[in-house]
Amino acid sequence: WIYSNSLNNESVIKFNLDESSSVKLDVLDLQGKNASTFIDKSLKPGDYSIKIGSRLANGIYLIKASINGSIITKKVSIHK
């Protein structure tokens, strides 16, 4: 449910929840250190868009999404 590969200053991660869910969305550097937490709360069903590029420096990051305990990780590149 994470849509994006090559990101820029206006980068957006879009996702959809079919049910109310506990969601945590972290951005990690390649050493696994947390660069930023964008969401850490319960969300209702629906479509969501989170802008991330403006809060991060150029580089390669891992997007780590945890939804009700299930974890999805995706590698992304920020180029401004």
PDB file of C-alpha atoms in Angstrom:
ATOM      1  CA  TRP A   1       0.000   0.000   0.000  1.00  0.00           C
ATOM      2  CA  ILE A   2       2.993   2.273  -0.218  1.00  0.00           C
ATOM      3  CA  TYR A   3       3.149   4.022  -3.578  1.00  0.00           C
ATOM      4  CA  SER A   4       6.392   5.750  -4.544  1.00  0.00           C
ATOM      5  CA  ASN A   5       9.881   4.825  -5.510  1.00  0.00           C
ATOM      6  CA  SER A   6      11.878   7.873  -6.553  1.00  0.00           C
ATOM      7  CA  LEU A   7      10.868  10.751  -4.286  1.00  0.00           C
ATOM      8  CA  ASN A   8      11.360  14.503  -4.356  1.00  0.00           C
ATOM      9  CA  ASN A   9      10.586  17.534  -2.178  1.00  0.00           C
ATOM     10  CA  GLU A  10       6.830  17.103  -2.717  1.00  0.00           C
ATOM     11  CA  SER A  11       6.905  13.338  -2.136  1.00  0.00           C
ATOM     12  CA  VAL A  12       3.760  11.636  -0.927  1.00  0.00           C
ATOM     13  CA  ILE A  13       3.142   8.177   0.468  1.00  0.00           C
ATOM     14  CA  LYS A  14      -0.409   7.046  -0.240  1.00  0.00           C
ATOM     15  CA  PHE A  15      -2.177   4.168   1.448  1.00  0.00           C
ATOM     16  CA  ASN A  16      -5.632   2.786   2.089  1.00  0.00           C
ATOM     17  CA  LEU A  17      -7.038   1.144   5.209  1.00  0.00           C
ATOM     18  CA  ASP A  18     -10.000  -1.208   4.926  1.00  0.00           C
ATOM     19  CA  GLU A  19     -10.602  -1.156   8.682  1.00  0.00           C
ATOM     20  CA  SER A  20      -9.665   0.890  11.738  1.00  0.00           C
ATOM     21  CA  SER A  21      -5.987   0.192  12.359  1.00  0.00           C
ATOM     22  CA  SER A  22      -3.075   1.044  14.613  1.00  0.00           C
ATOM     23  CA  VAL A  23      -0.557   2.628  12.220  1.00  0.00           C
ATOM     24  CA  LYS A  24       3.074   3.621  12.690  1.00  0.00           C
ATOM     25  CA  LEU A  25       5.018   5.059   9.758  1.00  0.00           C
ATOM     26  CA  ASP A  26       8.763   5.561  10.312  1.00  0.00           C
ATOM     27  CA  VAL A  27      11.508   6.635   7.937  1.00  0.00           C
ATOM     28  CA  LEU A  28      14.868   5.010   8.707  1.00  0.00           C
ATOM     29  CA  ASP A  29      18.335   5.691   7.357  1.00  0.00           C
ATOM     30  CA  LEU A  30      20.236   2.753   5.859  1.00  0.00           C
ATOM     31  CA  GLN A  31      21.808   1.976   9.248  1.00  0.00           C
ATOM     32  CA  GLY A  32      18.307   1.479  10.677  1.00  0.00           C
ATOM     33  CA  LYS A  33      18.312   4.718  12.710  1.00  0.00           C
ATOM     34  CA  ASN A  34      14.952   6.501  12.847  1.00  0.00           C
ATOM     35  CA  ALA A  35      15.140   9.661  10.714  1.00  0.00           C
ATOM     36  CA  SER A  36      11.514  10.648  11.351  1.00  0.00           C
ATOM     37  CA  THR A  37       8.176   9.266  12.547  1.00  0.00           C
ATOM     38  CA  PHE A  38       5.272  10.507  10.435  1.00  0.00           C
ATOM     39  CA  ILE A  39       2.352   8.633  12.037  1.00  0.00           C
ATOM     40  CA  ASP A  40       1.936   6.763  15.316  1.00  0.00           C
ATOM     41  CA  LYS A  41      -1.790   6.480  16.058  1.00  0.00           C
ATOM     42  CA  SER A  42      -5.044   4.693  15.313  1.00  0.00           C
ATOM     43  CA  LEU A  43      -6.655   5.615  12.001  1.00  0.00           C
ATOM     44  CA  LYS A  44     -10.148   5.025  10.665  1.00  0.00           C
ATOM     45  CA  PRO A  45     -10.793   3.242   7.334  1.00  0.00           C
ATOM     46  CA  GLY A  46     -10.076   5.371   4.275  1.00  0.00           C
ATOM     47  CA  ASP A  47      -7.463   6.770   1.913  1.00  0.00           C
ATOM     48  CA  TYR A  48      -4.456   8.624   3.324  1.00  0.00           C
ATOM     49  CA  SER A  49      -1.658  10.743   1.827  1.00  0.00           C
ATOM     50  CA  ILE A  50       1.407  11.705   3.852  1.00  0.00           C
ATOM     51  CA  LYS A  51       3.951  14.255   2.549  1.00  0.00           C
ATOM     52  CA  ILE A  52       7.456  13.166   3.519  1.00  0.00           C
ATOM     53  CA  GLY A  53      10.077  14.677   1.192  1.00  0.00           C
ATOM     54  CA  SER A  54      10.237  18.163   2.681  1.00  0.00           C
ATOM     55  CA  ARG A  55      11.269  16.808   6.118  1.00  0.00           C
ATOM     56  CA  LEU A  56      14.206  14.727   4.851  1.00  0.00           C
ATOM     57  CA  ALA A  57      17.629  15.449   3.360  1.00  0.00           C
ATOM     58  CA  ASN A  58      18.730  13.917   0.058  1.00  0.00           C
ATOM     59  CA  GLY A  59      19.542  10.248   0.432  1.00  0.00           C
ATOM     60  CA  ILE A  60      18.256   6.700   0.484  1.00  0.00           C
ATOM     61  CA  TYR A  61      15.811   5.726   3.216  1.00  0.00           C
ATOM     62  CA  LEU A  62      13.677   2.829   4.341  1.00  0.00           C
ATOM     63  CA  ILE A  63       9.968   3.440   4.849  1.00  0.00           C
ATOM     64  CA  LYS A  64       8.781   1.151   7.651  1.00  0.00           C
ATOM     65  CA  ALA A  65       5.024   0.861   8.044  1.00  0.00           C
ATOM     66  CA  SER A  66       3.475  -1.120  10.862  1.00  0.00           C
ATOM     67  CA  ILE A  67      -0.272  -1.772  10.615  1.00  0.00           C
ATOM     68  CA  ASN A  68      -1.858  -3.768  13.428  1.00  0.00           C
ATOM     69  CA  GLY A  69       1.499  -5.491  13.988  1.00  0.00           C
ATOM     70  CA  SER A  70       2.190  -6.361  10.329  1.00  0.00           C
ATOM     71  CA  ILE A  71       5.311  -4.653   8.975  1.00  0.00           C
ATOM     72  CA  ILE A  72       5.988  -3.477   5.421  1.00  0.00           C
ATOM     73  CA  THR A  73       9.367  -1.970   4.468  1.00  0.00           C
ATOM     74  CA  LYS A  74      10.196  -0.190   1.216  1.00  0.00           C
ATOM     75  CA  LYS A  75      13.414   1.480   0.047  1.00  0.00           C
ATOM     76  CA  VAL A  76      13.077   5.018  -1.345  1.00  0.00           C
ATOM     77  CA  SER A  77      15.396   7.720  -2.647  1.00  0.00           C
ATOM     78  CA  ILE A  78      14.991  11.438  -1.899  1.00  0.00           C
ATOM     79  CA  HIS A  79      16.357  13.830  -4.545  1.00  0.00           C
ATOM     80  CA  LYS A  80      15.560  17.522  -4.243  1.00  0.00           C
TER      81      LYS A  80
END
